[in-house]
mmCIF file of C-alpha atoms in Angstrom:
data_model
loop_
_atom_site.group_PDB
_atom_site.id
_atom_site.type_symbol
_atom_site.label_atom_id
_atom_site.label_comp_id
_atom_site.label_asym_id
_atom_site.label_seq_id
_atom_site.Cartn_x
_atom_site.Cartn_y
_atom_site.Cartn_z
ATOM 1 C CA UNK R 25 123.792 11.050 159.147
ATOM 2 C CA UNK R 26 126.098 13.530 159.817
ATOM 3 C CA UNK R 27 127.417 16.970 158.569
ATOM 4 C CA UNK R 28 129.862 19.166 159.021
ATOM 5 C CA UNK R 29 129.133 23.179 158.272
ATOM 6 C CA UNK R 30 131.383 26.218 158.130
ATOM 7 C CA UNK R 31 130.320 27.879 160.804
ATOM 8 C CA UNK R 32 130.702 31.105 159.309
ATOM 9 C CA UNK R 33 127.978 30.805 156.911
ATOM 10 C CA UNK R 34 125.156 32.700 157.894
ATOM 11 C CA UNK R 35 121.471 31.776 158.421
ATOM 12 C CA UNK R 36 122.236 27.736 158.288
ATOM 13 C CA UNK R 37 122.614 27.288 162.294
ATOM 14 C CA UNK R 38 119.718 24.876 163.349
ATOM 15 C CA UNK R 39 118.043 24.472 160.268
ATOM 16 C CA UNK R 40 119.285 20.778 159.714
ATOM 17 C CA UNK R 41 120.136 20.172 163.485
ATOM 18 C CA UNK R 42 116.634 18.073 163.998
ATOM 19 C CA UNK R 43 117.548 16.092 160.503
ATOM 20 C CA UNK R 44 121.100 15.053 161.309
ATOM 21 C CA UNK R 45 124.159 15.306 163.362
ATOM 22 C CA UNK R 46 125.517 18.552 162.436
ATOM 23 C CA UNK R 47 128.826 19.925 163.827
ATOM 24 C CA UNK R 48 130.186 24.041 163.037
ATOM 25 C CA UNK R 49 133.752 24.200 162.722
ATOM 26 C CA UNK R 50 135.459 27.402 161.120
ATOM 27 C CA UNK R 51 135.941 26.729 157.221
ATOM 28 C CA UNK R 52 139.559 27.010 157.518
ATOM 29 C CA UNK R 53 140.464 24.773 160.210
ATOM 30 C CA UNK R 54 137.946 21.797 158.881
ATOM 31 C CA UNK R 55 140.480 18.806 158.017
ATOM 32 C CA UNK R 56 140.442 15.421 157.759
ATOM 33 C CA UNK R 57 139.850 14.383 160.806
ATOM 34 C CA UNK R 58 136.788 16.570 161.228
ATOM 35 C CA UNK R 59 135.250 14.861 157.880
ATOM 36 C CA UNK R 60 136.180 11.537 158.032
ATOM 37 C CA UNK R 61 132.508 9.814 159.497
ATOM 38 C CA UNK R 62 130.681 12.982 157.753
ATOM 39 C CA UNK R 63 128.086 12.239 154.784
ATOM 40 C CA UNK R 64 127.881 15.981 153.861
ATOM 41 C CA UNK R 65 129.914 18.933 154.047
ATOM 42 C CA UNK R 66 128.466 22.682 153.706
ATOM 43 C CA UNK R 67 131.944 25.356 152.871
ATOM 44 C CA UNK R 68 132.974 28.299 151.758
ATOM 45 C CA UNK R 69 136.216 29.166 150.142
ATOM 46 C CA UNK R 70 138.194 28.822 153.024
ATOM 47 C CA UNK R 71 138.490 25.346 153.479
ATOM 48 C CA UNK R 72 140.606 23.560 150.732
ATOM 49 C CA UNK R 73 138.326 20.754 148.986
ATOM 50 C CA UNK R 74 140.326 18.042 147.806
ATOM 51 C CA UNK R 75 141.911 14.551 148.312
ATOM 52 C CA UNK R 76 143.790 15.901 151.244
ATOM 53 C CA UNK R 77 140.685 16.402 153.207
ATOM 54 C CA UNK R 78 137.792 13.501 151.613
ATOM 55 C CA UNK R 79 139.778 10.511 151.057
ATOM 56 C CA UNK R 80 138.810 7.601 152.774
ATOM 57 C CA UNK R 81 135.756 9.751 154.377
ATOM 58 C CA UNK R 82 132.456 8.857 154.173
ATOM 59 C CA UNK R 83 131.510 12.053 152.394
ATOM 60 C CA UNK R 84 128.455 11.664 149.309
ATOM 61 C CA UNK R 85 128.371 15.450 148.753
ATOM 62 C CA UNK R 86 129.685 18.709 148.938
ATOM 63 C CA UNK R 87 128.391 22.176 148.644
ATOM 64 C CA UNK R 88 129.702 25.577 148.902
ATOM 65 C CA UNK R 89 127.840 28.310 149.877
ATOM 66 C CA UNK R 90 129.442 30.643 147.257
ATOM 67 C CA UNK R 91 129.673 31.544 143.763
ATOM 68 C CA UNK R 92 133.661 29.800 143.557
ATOM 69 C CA UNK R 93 134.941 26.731 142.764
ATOM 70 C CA UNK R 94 138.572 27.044 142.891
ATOM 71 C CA UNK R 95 138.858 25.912 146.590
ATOM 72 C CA UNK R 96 136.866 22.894 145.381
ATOM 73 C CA UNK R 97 139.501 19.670 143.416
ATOM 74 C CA UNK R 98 136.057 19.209 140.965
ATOM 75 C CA UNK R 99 138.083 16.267 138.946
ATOM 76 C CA UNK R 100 138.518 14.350 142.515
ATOM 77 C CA UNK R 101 135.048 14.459 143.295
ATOM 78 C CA UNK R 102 133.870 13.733 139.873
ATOM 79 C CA UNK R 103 135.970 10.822 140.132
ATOM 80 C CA UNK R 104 135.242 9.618 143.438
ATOM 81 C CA UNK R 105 131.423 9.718 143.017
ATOM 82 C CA UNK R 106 131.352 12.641 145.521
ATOM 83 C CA UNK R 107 128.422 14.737 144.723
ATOM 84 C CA UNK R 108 129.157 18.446 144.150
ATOM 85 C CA UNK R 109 127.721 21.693 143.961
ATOM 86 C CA UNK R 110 128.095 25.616 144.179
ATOM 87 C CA UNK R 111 125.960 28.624 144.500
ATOM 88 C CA UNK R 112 126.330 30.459 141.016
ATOM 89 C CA UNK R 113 124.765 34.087 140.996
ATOM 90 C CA UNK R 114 124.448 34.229 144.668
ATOM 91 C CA UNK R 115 125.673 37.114 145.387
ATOM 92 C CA UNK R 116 125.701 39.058 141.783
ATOM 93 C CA UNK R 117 123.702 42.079 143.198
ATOM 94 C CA UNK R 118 126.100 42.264 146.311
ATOM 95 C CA UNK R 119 128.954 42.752 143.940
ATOM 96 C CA UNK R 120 126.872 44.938 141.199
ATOM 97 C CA UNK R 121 126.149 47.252 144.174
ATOM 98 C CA UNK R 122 130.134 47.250 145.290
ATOM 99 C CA UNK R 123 130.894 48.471 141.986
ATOM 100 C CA UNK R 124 128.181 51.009 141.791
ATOM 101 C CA UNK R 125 129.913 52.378 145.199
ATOM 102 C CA UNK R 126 132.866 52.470 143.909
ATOM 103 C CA UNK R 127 132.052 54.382 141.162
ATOM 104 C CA UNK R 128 130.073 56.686 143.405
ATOM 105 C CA UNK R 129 133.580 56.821 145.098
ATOM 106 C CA UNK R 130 134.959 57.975 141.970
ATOM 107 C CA UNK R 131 132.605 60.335 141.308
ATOM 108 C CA UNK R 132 132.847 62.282 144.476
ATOM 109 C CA UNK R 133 136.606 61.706 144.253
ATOM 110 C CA UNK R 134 137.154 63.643 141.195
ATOM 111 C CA UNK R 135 136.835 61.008 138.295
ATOM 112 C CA UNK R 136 133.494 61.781 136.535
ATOM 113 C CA UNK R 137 132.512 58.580 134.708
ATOM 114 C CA UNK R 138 129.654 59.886 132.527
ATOM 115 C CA UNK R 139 130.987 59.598 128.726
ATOM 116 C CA UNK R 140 133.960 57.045 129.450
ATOM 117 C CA UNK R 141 134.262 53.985 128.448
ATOM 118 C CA UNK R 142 134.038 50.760 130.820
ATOM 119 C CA UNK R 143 135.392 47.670 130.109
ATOM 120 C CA UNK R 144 133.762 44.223 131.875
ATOM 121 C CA UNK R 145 136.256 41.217 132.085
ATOM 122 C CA UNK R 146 134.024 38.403 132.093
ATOM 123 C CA UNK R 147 130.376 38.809 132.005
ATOM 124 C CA UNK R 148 128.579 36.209 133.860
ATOM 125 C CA UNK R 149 125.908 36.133 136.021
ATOM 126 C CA UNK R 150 128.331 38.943 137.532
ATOM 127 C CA UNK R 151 129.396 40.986 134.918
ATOM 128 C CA UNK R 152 125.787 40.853 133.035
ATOM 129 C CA UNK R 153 124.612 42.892 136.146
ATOM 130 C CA UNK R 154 127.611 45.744 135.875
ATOM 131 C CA UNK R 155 126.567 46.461 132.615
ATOM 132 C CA UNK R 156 123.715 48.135 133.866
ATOM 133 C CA UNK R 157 125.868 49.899 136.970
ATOM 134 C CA UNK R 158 127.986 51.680 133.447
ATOM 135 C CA UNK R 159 125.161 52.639 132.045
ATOM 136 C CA UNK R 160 123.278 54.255 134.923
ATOM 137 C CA UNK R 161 126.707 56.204 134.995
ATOM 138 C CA UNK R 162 126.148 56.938 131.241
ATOM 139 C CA UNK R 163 128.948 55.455 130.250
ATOM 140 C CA UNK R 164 130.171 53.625 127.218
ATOM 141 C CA UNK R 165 130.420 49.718 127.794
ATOM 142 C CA UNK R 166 132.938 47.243 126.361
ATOM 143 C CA UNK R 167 133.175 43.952 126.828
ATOM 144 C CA UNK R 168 135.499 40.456 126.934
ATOM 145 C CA UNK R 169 134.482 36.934 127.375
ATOM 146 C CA UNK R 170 135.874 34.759 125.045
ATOM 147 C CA UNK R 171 134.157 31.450 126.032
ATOM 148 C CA UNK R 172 131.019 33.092 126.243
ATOM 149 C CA UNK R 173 131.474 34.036 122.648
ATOM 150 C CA UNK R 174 132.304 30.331 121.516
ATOM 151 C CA UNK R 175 129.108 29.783 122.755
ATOM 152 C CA UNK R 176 126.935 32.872 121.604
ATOM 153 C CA UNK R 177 128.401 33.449 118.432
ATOM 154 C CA UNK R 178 126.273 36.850 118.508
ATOM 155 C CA UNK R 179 127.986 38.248 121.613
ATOM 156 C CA UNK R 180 129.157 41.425 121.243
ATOM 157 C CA UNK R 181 132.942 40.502 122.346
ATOM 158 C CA UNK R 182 136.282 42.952 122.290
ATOM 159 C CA UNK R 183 139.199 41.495 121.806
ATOM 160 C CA UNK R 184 141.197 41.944 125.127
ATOM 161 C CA UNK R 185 144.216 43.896 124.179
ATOM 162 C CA UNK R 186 141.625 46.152 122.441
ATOM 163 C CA UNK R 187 139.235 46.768 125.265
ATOM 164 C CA UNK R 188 142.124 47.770 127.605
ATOM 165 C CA UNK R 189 143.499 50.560 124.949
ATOM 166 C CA UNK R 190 140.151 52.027 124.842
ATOM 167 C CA UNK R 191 138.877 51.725 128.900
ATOM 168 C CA UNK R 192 138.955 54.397 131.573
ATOM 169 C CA UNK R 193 137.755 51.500 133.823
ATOM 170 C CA UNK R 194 138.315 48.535 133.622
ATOM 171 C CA UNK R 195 136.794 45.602 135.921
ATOM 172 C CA UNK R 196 137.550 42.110 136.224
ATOM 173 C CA UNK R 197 134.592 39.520 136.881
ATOM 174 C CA UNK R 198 135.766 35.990 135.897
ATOM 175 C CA UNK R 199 136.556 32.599 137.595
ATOM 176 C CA UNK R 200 140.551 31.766 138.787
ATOM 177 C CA UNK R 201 141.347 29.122 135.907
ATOM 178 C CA UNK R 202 145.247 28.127 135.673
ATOM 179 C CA UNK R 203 144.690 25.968 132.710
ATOM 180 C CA UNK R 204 142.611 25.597 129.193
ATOM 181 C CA UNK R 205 141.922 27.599 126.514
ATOM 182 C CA UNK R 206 141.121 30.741 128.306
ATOM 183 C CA UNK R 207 143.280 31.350 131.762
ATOM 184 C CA UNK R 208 142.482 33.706 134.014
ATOM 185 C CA UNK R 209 145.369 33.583 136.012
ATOM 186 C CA UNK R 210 147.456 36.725 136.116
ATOM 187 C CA UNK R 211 145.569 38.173 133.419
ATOM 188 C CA UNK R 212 146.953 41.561 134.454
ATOM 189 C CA UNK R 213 150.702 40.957 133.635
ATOM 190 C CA UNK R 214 153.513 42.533 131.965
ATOM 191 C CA UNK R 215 152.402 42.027 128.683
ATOM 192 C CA UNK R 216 148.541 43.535 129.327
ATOM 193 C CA UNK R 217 149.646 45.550 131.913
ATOM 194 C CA UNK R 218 150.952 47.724 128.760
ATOM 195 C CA UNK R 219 147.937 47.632 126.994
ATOM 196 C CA UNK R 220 146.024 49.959 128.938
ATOM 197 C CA UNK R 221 144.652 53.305 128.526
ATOM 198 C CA UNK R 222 146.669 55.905 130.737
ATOM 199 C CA UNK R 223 145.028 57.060 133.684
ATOM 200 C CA UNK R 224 142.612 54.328 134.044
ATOM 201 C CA UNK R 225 141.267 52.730 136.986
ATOM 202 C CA UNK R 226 141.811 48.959 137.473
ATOM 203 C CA UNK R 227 139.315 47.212 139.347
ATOM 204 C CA UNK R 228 139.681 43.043 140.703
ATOM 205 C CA UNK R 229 136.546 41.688 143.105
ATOM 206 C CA UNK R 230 136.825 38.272 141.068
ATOM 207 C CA UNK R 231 139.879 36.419 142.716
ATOM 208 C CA UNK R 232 142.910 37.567 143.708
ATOM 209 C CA UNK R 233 145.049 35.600 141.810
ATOM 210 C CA UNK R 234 143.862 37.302 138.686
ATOM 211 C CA UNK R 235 146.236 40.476 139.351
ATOM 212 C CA UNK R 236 149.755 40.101 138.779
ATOM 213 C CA UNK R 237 150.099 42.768 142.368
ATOM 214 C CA UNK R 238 153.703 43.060 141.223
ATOM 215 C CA UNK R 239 152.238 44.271 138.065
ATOM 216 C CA UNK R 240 149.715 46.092 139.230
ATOM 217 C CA UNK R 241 152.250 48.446 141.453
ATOM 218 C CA UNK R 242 154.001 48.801 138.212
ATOM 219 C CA UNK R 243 151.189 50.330 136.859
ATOM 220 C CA UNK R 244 150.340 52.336 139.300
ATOM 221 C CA UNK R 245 153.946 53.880 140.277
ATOM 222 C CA UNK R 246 153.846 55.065 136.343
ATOM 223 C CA UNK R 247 150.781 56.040 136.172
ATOM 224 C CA UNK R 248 149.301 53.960 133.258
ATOM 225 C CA UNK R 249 146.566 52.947 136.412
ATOM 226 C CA UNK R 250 145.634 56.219 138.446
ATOM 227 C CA UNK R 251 143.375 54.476 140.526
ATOM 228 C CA UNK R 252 143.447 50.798 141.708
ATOM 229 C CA UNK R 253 140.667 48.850 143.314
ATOM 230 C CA UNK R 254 141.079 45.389 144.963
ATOM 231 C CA UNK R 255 138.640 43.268 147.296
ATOM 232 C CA UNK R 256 140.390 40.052 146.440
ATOM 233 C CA UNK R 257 144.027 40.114 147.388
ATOM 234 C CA UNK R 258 147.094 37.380 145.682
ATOM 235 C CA UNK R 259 147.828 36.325 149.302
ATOM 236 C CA UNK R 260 145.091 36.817 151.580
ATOM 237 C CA UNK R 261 144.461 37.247 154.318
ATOM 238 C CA UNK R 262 148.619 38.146 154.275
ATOM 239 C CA UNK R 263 147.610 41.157 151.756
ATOM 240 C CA UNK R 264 150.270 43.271 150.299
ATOM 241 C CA UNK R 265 150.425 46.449 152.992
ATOM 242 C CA UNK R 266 152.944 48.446 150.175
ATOM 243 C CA UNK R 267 150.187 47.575 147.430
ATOM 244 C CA UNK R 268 147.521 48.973 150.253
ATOM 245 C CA UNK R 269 148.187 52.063 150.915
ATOM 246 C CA UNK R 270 148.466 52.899 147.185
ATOM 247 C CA UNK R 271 145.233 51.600 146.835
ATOM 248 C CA UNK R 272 142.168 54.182 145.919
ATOM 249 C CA UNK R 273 139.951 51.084 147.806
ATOM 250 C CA UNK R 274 141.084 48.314 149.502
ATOM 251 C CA UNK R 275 138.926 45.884 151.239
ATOM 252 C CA UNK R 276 138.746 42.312 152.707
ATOM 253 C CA UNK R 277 137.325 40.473 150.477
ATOM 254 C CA UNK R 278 133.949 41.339 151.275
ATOM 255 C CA UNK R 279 131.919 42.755 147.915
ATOM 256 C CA UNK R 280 129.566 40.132 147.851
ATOM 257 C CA UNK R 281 128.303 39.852 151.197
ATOM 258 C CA UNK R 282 125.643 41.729 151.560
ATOM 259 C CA UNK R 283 123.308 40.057 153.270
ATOM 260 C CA UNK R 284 120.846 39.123 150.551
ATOM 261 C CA UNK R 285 123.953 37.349 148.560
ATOM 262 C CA UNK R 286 124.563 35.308 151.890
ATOM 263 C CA UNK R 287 120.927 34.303 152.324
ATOM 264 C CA UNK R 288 121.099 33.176 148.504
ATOM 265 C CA UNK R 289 124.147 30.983 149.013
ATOM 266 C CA UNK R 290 122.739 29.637 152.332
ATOM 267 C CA UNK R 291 119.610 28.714 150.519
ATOM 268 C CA UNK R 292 121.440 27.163 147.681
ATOM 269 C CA UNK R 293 123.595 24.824 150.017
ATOM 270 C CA UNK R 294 120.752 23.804 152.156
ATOM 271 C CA UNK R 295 118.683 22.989 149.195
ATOM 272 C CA UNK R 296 121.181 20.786 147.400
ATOM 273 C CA UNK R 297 122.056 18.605 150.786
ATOM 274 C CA UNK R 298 117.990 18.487 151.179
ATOM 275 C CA UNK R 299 117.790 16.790 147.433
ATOM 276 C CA UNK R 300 120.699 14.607 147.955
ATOM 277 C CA UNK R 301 119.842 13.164 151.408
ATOM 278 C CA UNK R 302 115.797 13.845 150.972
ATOM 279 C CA UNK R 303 115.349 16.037 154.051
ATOM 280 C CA UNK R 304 112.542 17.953 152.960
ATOM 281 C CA UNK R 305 113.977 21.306 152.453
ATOM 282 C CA UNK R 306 113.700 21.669 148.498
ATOM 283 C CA UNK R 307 112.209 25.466 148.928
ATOM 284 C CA UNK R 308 113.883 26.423 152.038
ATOM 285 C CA UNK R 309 115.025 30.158 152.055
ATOM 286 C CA UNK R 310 116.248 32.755 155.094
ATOM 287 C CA UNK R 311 113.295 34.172 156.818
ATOM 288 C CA UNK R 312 113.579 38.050 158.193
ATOM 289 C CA UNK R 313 116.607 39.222 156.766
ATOM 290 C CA UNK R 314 117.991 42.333 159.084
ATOM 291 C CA UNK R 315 117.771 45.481 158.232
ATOM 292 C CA UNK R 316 120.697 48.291 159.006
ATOM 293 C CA UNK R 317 117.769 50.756 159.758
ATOM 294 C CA UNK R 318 115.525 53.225 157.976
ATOM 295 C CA UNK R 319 115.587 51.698 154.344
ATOM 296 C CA UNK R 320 114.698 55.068 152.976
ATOM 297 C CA UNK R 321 116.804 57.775 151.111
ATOM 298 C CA UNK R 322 115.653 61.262 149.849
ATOM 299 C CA UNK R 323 117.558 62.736 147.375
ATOM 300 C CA UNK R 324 116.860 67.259 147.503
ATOM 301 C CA UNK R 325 116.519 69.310 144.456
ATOM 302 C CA UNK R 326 119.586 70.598 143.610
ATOM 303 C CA UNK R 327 121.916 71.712 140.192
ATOM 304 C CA UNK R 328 124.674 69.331 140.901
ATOM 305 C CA UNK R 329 125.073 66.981 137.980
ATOM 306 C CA UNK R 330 123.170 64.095 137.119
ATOM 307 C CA UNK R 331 126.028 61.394 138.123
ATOM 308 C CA UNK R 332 126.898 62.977 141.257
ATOM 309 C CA UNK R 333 123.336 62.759 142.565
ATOM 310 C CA UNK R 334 123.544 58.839 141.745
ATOM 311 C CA UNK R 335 126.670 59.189 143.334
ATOM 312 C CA UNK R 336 125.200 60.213 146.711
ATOM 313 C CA UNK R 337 121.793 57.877 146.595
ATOM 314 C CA UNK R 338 124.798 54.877 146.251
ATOM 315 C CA UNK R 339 126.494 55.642 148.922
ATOM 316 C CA UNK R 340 123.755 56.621 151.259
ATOM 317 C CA UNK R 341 122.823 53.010 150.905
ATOM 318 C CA UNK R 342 126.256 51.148 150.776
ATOM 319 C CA UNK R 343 129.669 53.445 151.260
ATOM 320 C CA UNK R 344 132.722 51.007 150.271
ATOM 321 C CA UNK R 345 135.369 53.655 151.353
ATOM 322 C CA UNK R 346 134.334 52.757 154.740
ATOM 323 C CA UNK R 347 134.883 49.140 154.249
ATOM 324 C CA UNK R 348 137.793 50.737 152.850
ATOM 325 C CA UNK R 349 138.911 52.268 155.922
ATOM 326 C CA UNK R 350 138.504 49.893 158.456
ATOM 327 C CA UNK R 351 140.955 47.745 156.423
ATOM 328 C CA UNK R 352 143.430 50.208 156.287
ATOM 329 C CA UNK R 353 143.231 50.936 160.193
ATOM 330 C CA UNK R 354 143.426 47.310 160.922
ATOM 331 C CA UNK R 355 144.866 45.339 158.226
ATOM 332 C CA UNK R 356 146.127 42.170 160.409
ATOM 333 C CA UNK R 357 142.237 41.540 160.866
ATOM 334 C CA UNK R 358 141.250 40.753 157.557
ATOM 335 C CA UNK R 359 139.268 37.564 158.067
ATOM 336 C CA UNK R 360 137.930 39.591 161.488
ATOM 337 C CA UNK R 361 136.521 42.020 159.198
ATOM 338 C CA UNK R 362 134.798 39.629 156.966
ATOM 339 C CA UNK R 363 133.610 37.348 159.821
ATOM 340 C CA UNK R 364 132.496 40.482 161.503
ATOM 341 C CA UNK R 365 130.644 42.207 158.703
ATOM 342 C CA UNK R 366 128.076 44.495 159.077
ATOM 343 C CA UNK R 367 124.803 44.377 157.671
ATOM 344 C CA UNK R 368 124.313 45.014 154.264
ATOM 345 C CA UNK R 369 121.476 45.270 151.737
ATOM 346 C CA UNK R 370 121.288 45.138 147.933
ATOM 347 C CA UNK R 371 119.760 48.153 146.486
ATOM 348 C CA UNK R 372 116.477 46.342 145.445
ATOM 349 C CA UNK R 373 115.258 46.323 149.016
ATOM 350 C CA UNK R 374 115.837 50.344 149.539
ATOM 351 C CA UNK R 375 113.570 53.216 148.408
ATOM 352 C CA UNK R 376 114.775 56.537 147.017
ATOM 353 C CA UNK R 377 112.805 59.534 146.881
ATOM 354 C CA UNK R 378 113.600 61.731 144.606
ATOM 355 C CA UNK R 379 111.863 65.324 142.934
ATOM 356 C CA UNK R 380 109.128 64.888 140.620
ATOM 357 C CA UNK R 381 109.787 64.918 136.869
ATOM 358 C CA UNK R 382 113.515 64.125 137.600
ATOM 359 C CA UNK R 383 113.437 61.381 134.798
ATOM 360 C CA UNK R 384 116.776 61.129 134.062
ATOM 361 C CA UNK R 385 118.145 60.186 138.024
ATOM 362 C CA UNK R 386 114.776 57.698 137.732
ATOM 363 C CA UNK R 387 116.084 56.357 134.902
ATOM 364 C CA UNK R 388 119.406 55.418 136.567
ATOM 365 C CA UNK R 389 118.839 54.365 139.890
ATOM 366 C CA UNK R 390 116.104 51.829 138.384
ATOM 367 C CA UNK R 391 119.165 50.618 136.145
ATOM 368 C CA UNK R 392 120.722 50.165 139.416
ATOM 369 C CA UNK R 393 117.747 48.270 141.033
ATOM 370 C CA UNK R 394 116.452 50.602 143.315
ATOM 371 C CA UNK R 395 112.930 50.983 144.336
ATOM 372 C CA UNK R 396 112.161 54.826 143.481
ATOM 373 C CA UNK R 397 109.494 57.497 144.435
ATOM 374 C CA UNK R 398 108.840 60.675 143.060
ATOM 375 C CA UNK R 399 107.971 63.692 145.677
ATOM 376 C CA UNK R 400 105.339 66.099 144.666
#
């Protein structure tokens, strides 16, 4: 049996080696060639899934690592009796903690968040989490998900053109869909674009393709979007260097990798090929996940305000404006920059420390996830 694995995928180098013929190839350069006497294929959204690469392969089943599909031709497989899967939720907390440092960004930046309104574009396994990164920031929370509503009758959904009029922030969290009732493509477009509140802050770490960038430099040349936010880019890796540097944040598609997302997707894609080929790994997860260092932070008495203090605790732990900047100073390495990412934990594996009786910063950083102590 063979199988062919991105080798960018962390964690899954030499776990299936002793249980077939494995070969690592980067994700974007796997074709046809590289598939056709393969029973399994392990990707991530770089490599193109589709009747281009499979046909007349021996493929049963692919996975991908990640929470996408959109690289993935899901009618061909169904159709061709090619076994599929993907990694929903993997890396939810990676992104929830991207948008909590952003925020922090905004916070420190001059854009206090605590009484505003946020609106959530999609709430998923994704979105369900940044609800709680809003409120820790006290702030008002909106939100749109129309086929979640068809199928919860009793969720609380704003009607889009509604939730952008009345959001200082507005995030977008939802899957690339060209088609159906409910497209996501180019959601921000002309037509939305003028929809939304003045002065808000548009924020895309869903897919790029969501974003009208043409748009979105509209908006932000007159000022109906102050502050813009991207991680996914229309083009990438050939981002937009004009849309860049009148970016608050820009970064390379990287706000769910934090380690603990990777270890979930890895887990997820060895697990499926173990149930379809019976190799015995049905429970296999990532042991010893690195550390960056010390996973303690101590916040000090102080008056500053309550959001500014969350601020800091968020980016003592994760800082996205560095991400930020490294993109900036070298934006012709944008897949060197993901491939090349440095460690990262979600906030549930750090401890704060913070003064006794402090209830209210308790209160939020638990919303955020993060293990918290109280100093005598």
């Amino acid at each position: 049996m063979k199988i062919v694995i991105d080798d960018k995928i962390l964690f899954v180098k030499g776990v299936l080696d002793s249980l077939a013929d494995v070969t690592y190839l980067p994700g974007a350069s796997i074709g046809a060639v590289d598939v056709k006497d393969a029973d399994g294929l392990i990707v991530r959204t770089r490599t193109k899934v589709n009747r281009e690469l499979l046909e007349g392969s021996n493929v049963k089943a692919v996975v991908s690592a990640t929470i996408g599909t959109d690289h993935m031709d899901i009618p061909w497989l169904e159709e061709n009796n090619i076994a599929w899967a993907n990694a929903p939720g993997c890396n939810s907390g990676s992104v929830k903690q991207y948008i909590a440092s952003v925020f922090a960004a905004l916070e420190m930046n001059y854009f206090p968040l605590r009484g505003k309104t946020l609106g959530i574009i999609g709430v998923g396994n994704v979105g369900s989490k940044v609800v709680a990164v809003g409120k820790a920031f006290g702030m008002k929370v909106l939100l749109n998900d129309p086929p979640r509503k068809e199928k919860e009758p009793d969720f609380p959904n704003v009607d889009l053109n509604v939730l952008l009029q009345l959001s200082d922030v507005v995030t977008f969290h939802v899957p690339l869909t060209r088609e159906g009732k409910y497209p996501t493509y180019h959601l921000l477009n002309d037509t939305t674009l003028l929809m939304m509140k003045r002065g808000s802050v548009l924020i895309n770490s869903s897919r790029g393709e969501v974003v009208n960038e043409r748009v979105l430099m509209k908006g932000l040349s007159s000022g109906l979007i102050e502050r813009g936010v991207l991680d996914v880019w229309e083009n990438e890796p050939e981002i937009s260097l004009e849309l860049q540097r009148r970016l608050m944040i820009g970064t390379p598609h990287i706000a769910g990798y934090a380690v603990d997302g990777k270890a979930n997707g890895s887990a997820a894609a060895i697990r499926f090929m173990s149930r379809q080929f019976h190799l015995g790994l049905d429970e296999w997860y990532p042991e010893n996940l690195p550390v960056p260092g010390d996973m303690t932070v101590s916040i000090d008495d102080g008056d500053e305000r309550l959001n500014l203090r969350i601020a800091k605790a968020v980016a003592a732990t994760y800082d996205v404006t560095e991400d930020s900047r490294r993109l900036t100073e070298n934006p012709e390495k944008f897949e060197e920059l993901r491939g090349n990412y440095p460690v990262r934990r979600e906030f549930p594996v750090w401890t704060v420390k913070i003064p006794k009786g402090d209830d209210d910063l308790k209160y939020a950083l638990e919303l955020l996830g993060f293990m918290v102590a109280e100093r005598e």
